[in-house]
Amino acid sequence: MTKRFSLPRLVASAKFTTFAQTAFATAIAFGVAPWAIALNLSVNPSLGGDPFRNSEPHQIGDQTEAAFKAIFQQGNYPAADRYLEQAISKEPNEPLAYAMKASLAYGNKDWAKLDTYSQKTLETGQKLIPSDPLRGNLYTAVGHFLEGAVVITREGTVNGVAQALGRLRQVYEYLDKAEAISANDPELNLIKGYMDLLLAVNLPFASPDQAIGRLEQNAAPQYLVDRGIALAYRDLKRYPQALEYVNRAIKTTSDNPEIYYLKAQILKRLGQREKSQQIIQEAIANFDKALTKKSQLPGDLVKQIERERRSAVSLKNP
């Protein structure tokens, strides 16, 4: 690879892409969440929802889980925001809720809220360490990651990069602490896998295969694993592999408009490389499919999809 590592790009990419959008900072890392799946809130309310683990769930909270699924499974930002307001009221000690609020604030360019919810993510992560050291250390790391994003947006890339690098060191310090507790935990591996992929596609000496392996072997939920790997292969210009994984994600999150946007991007780039009008037309069809649910997406994201669609149209029969 020839791309050079850029911390500002790393932080910016994590608007959930989030979580991206995960990284999620995952979630943040990649940009993410029609109507959320109805949850049976009466089942085991003392444990609350856990979208990451099928066994031995951690206490996360039903409203937080509903918001997570609205964002990442369904691609419905208004629904997610409603759930997050309830989560902050009813589950105020859950750092994932604040991390998702920070991610939404980044996507909306609301820097004041980004600052507020980044701090809350860090604070609640630190407070969680005594009772749940795995998730406490994990979200302390996420909090530092988000704080790095705040520094870059406030200070700019020239003045803020040194502070942001300091935050990045703290991110990996706390991720290492979480990994020492449970190296195979699916939530940890999802978030760290997304972060590692962001680094791997920007560092000429980093191997994305290790990050992809982390996601494939130990991360969950599967639809975000598939989406993350598709994003990585897209950025690595390995378009056939990217298509394989985005199609896997579509099978399990077929209501999410953003997954069709991702597929459209991959097809557009593949069509350009292969000089294939048929592939370009398929890309346009997927841009159109994403735009059928534009009412549930942020306005800036809709504009971006529309711009990329026009660019794809311009490639037809030039």
XYZ file of C-alpha atoms in Angstrom:
318
model
C 0.000 0.000 0.000
C 1.101 3.525 -0.668
C -1.270 5.533 1.510
C 0.303 7.417 4.369
C -1.149 7.453 7.856
C -3.062 10.606 8.699
C -4.409 10.954 12.231
C -6.913 13.659 11.211
C -8.250 11.322 8.543
C -8.367 8.503 11.095
C -10.368 10.576 13.545
C -12.603 12.004 10.852
C -13.277 8.569 9.408
C -14.623 7.476 12.746
C -17.803 9.494 12.557
C -19.352 6.152 12.754
C -18.309 5.285 10.335
C -18.088 5.509 12.550
C -17.736 3.965 15.916
C -17.135 4.080 13.356
C -19.164 6.122 12.087
C -17.378 2.501 15.113
C -14.826 3.679 14.733
C -17.525 3.081 15.939
C -15.799 4.976 16.806
C -17.203 1.583 14.984
C -19.910 3.185 14.615
C -18.640 5.940 14.995
C -16.369 4.636 12.510
C -18.478 4.226 9.418
C -21.716 5.943 9.169
C -24.639 3.861 10.284
C -28.578 3.573 11.518
C -35.950 2.264 9.142
C -37.731 1.737 12.054
C -35.922 -0.093 14.772
C -36.760 -3.706 15.379
C -39.389 -4.052 18.053
C -37.828 -5.396 21.220
C -39.516 -7.486 23.870
C -38.636 -5.181 26.724
C -40.314 -7.373 29.296
C -37.828 -10.200 28.855
C -35.097 -10.186 31.482
C -35.225 -6.429 32.102
C -32.698 -6.669 34.927
C -29.970 -7.578 32.437
C -31.015 -5.222 29.684
C -30.144 -5.651 26.042
C -26.774 -6.742 24.745
C -26.399 -6.552 20.940
C -22.929 -8.115 21.025
C -23.172 -11.341 23.041
C -25.437 -14.370 22.685
C -24.218 -15.822 25.972
C -23.149 -14.219 29.232
C -24.618 -10.812 28.329
C -23.429 -7.653 30.012
C -25.883 -5.166 31.471
C -26.227 -2.573 28.728
C -29.889 -1.528 28.679
C -32.889 -1.992 26.435
C -33.045 1.586 25.142
C -29.340 1.611 24.333
C -29.669 -1.700 22.509
C -32.665 -0.377 20.561
C -30.668 2.708 19.536
C -27.720 0.541 18.482
C -29.955 -1.563 16.236
C -31.706 1.498 14.833
C -28.365 2.970 13.818
C -26.352 -0.014 12.702
C -28.986 -2.543 11.670
C -31.702 -0.338 10.239
C -29.969 2.906 9.271
C -32.642 5.074 10.873
C -31.075 8.104 12.497
C -34.274 9.813 13.775
C -35.393 6.596 15.481
C -31.941 6.131 16.963
C -31.926 9.654 18.363
C -35.283 9.068 20.051
C -34.044 5.865 21.639
C -30.850 7.573 22.773
C -32.788 10.335 24.526
C -34.638 7.622 26.452
C -31.394 5.761 27.110
C -29.690 8.802 28.599
C -32.701 9.338 30.855
C -33.232 5.706 31.917
C -29.727 4.252 31.505
C -27.460 7.165 32.438
C -24.494 4.972 33.364
C -24.180 3.299 29.941
C -21.209 4.728 27.992
C -22.306 3.207 24.677
C -25.327 5.543 24.648
C -23.097 8.614 24.967
C -20.682 7.266 22.340
C -23.530 6.937 19.863
C -24.773 10.436 20.707
C -21.279 11.734 20.045
C -21.211 9.918 16.725
C -24.524 11.459 15.676
C -23.284 14.889 16.751
C -20.197 14.454 14.568
C -22.347 13.522 11.590
C -24.475 16.630 12.174
C -21.389 18.849 12.631
C -22.665 19.800 16.085
C -19.293 20.355 17.716
C -20.691 21.444 21.085
C -22.633 18.194 21.455
C -19.666 16.215 20.197
C -17.598 17.728 22.996
C -20.306 17.103 25.606
C -20.967 13.483 24.703
C -17.309 12.649 24.189
C -16.672 13.775 27.768
C -19.680 11.790 29.002
C -18.430 8.671 27.210
C -15.061 9.017 28.909
C -16.552 9.764 32.329
C -19.046 6.890 32.303
C -16.423 4.520 30.924
C -14.115 5.358 33.808
C -16.942 4.973 36.344
C -17.811 1.560 34.900
C -14.330 0.097 35.430
C -14.887 -1.118 39.049
C -18.142 -2.983 38.249
C -17.408 -4.065 34.666
C -13.680 -3.671 33.992
C -13.882 -5.062 30.466
C -16.453 -2.582 29.179
C -15.198 0.172 31.463
C -11.718 0.063 29.963
C -13.155 -0.368 26.474
C -15.303 2.774 26.651
C -12.597 4.744 28.398
C -10.622 4.014 25.224
C -13.571 5.060 23.072
C -13.929 8.238 25.123
C -10.308 9.165 24.468
C -10.825 8.401 20.771
C -13.789 10.777 20.646
C -11.890 13.408 22.579
C -9.239 13.205 19.867
C -11.940 13.998 17.326
C -12.954 17.006 19.434
C -9.366 18.276 19.504
C -9.030 18.021 15.731
C -12.336 19.816 15.074
C -11.562 22.539 17.631
C -7.859 23.118 17.019
C -7.516 22.045 13.394
C -5.093 19.556 11.946
C -1.994 21.705 12.422
C -2.473 22.716 16.045
C -4.429 19.691 17.219
C -2.458 16.774 15.866
C -0.010 16.503 18.775
C -2.852 16.419 21.338
C -4.779 13.953 19.215
C -1.766 11.650 19.019
C -1.603 11.712 22.807
C -5.232 10.662 22.911
C -4.534 7.873 20.457
C -1.859 6.473 22.742
C -4.375 6.445 25.598
C -6.906 4.721 23.348
C -4.602 1.774 22.852
C -3.489 1.767 26.488
C -7.063 1.150 27.621
C -7.832 -1.229 24.772
C -4.870 -3.320 25.907
C -6.287 -3.372 29.457
C -9.640 -4.571 28.146
C -7.963 -7.204 25.982
C -6.047 -8.518 28.993
C -9.393 -9.206 30.679
C -11.113 -10.974 27.766
C -9.190 -11.155 24.508
C -12.022 -12.886 22.626
C -14.852 -10.591 23.712
C -17.036 -9.732 20.660
C -17.690 -6.082 21.603
C -13.998 -5.428 22.205
C -13.002 -7.119 18.954
C -15.617 -5.242 16.945
C -14.412 -1.849 18.139
C -10.711 -2.653 18.078
C -11.100 -4.386 14.721
C -12.640 -1.273 13.187
C -9.907 0.937 14.636
C -7.179 -1.407 13.425
C -8.686 -1.419 9.944
C -8.626 2.365 9.842
C -4.944 2.269 10.672
C -4.199 -0.604 8.310
C -5.601 1.089 5.213
C -3.518 4.201 5.949
C -0.215 2.781 7.184
C 2.103 1.421 4.489
C 3.638 -1.071 6.919
C 0.424 -2.275 8.606
C -1.347 -5.445 7.535
C -5.117 -5.251 7.162
C -5.318 -9.049 7.146
C -4.695 -9.183 10.892
C -7.477 -6.680 11.570
C -9.829 -8.533 9.232
C -8.967 -11.771 11.026
C -9.814 -10.173 14.384
C -13.226 -9.196 13.076
C -13.942 -12.540 11.410
C -12.879 -14.698 14.338
C -14.139 -12.929 17.442
C -16.284 -9.857 16.705
C -20.086 -9.503 16.697
C -22.726 -8.739 15.550
C -22.018 -10.390 12.219
C -23.675 -7.706 10.074
C -21.185 -5.128 11.369
C -18.316 -7.551 10.897
C -19.303 -7.996 7.240
C -19.789 -4.273 6.776
C -16.431 -3.406 8.289
C -14.585 -5.887 6.123
C -16.419 -4.620 3.022
C -15.305 -1.069 3.893
C -11.722 -2.222 4.338
C -11.625 -4.036 1.017
C -13.213 -1.008 -0.665
C -10.457 1.264 0.623
C -7.824 -1.313 -0.335
C -9.314 -1.364 -3.872
C -9.999 -5.087 -3.591
C -13.462 -4.677 -5.039
C -14.510 -8.320 -5.665
C -13.857 -9.129 -1.988
C -15.629 -5.929 -0.940
C -18.689 -6.980 -2.966
C -18.687 -10.415 -1.352
C -18.844 -8.944 2.134
C -21.284 -6.141 1.363
C -23.649 -8.741 -0.110
C -23.349 -10.745 3.099
C -24.294 -7.640 5.079
C -27.270 -6.988 2.797
C -28.643 -10.468 3.564
C -28.958 -9.585 7.260
C -29.567 -5.797 7.109
C -31.603 -5.451 3.934
C -33.615 -2.504 5.334
C -30.536 -0.346 5.906
C -30.125 2.267 3.131
C -26.473 2.818 3.973
C -25.517 -0.720 3.017
C -26.844 -0.066 -0.505
C -24.861 3.174 -0.566
C -21.720 1.203 0.301
C -22.478 -1.355 -2.409
C -23.032 1.462 -4.903
C -19.632 2.959 -4.057
C -17.901 -0.383 -4.564
C -19.676 -1.038 -7.850
C -18.921 2.459 -9.144
C -15.212 2.049 -8.498
C -15.180 -1.461 -9.938
C -17.099 -0.275 -12.998
C -14.580 2.493 -13.566
C -11.680 0.091 -13.304
C -13.268 -2.530 -15.544
C -14.710 0.099 -17.909
C -18.052 -1.700 -17.570
C -21.260 0.192 -18.313
C -23.273 -2.680 -16.867
C -21.528 -2.409 -13.486
C -21.906 1.389 -13.499
C -25.648 0.965 -14.116
C -25.856 -1.462 -11.201
C -24.088 1.104 -9.035
C -26.667 3.757 -9.989
C -29.476 1.324 -9.096
C -27.963 0.893 -5.621
C -27.563 4.648 -5.123
C -31.262 4.917 -6.015
C -32.161 2.183 -3.543
C -30.322 4.001 -0.772
C -32.133 7.245 -1.609
C -35.578 5.626 -1.302
C -35.122 6.016 2.462
C -33.411 9.373 2.501
C -35.897 10.709 5.063
C -34.207 8.606 7.737
C -30.666 9.700 6.843
C -28.829 12.916 7.819
C -29.155 15.683 5.243
C -25.421 15.918 4.557
C -25.232 12.191 3.917
C -28.154 12.392 1.481
C -26.389 15.181 -0.407
C -23.225 13.084 -0.551
C -25.103 10.079 -1.945
C -26.768 12.326 -4.542
C -23.396 13.779 -5.578
C -21.875 10.339 -5.979
C -24.904 9.176 -7.956
C -24.511 12.118 -10.370
C -20.856 11.239 -10.736
C -21.783 7.648 -11.596
C -24.333 8.854 -14.159
C -21.648 10.990 -15.787
C -19.609 7.839 -16.392
C -22.287 6.320 -18.611
C -21.358 6.446 -22.284
C -18.863 9.302 -21.902
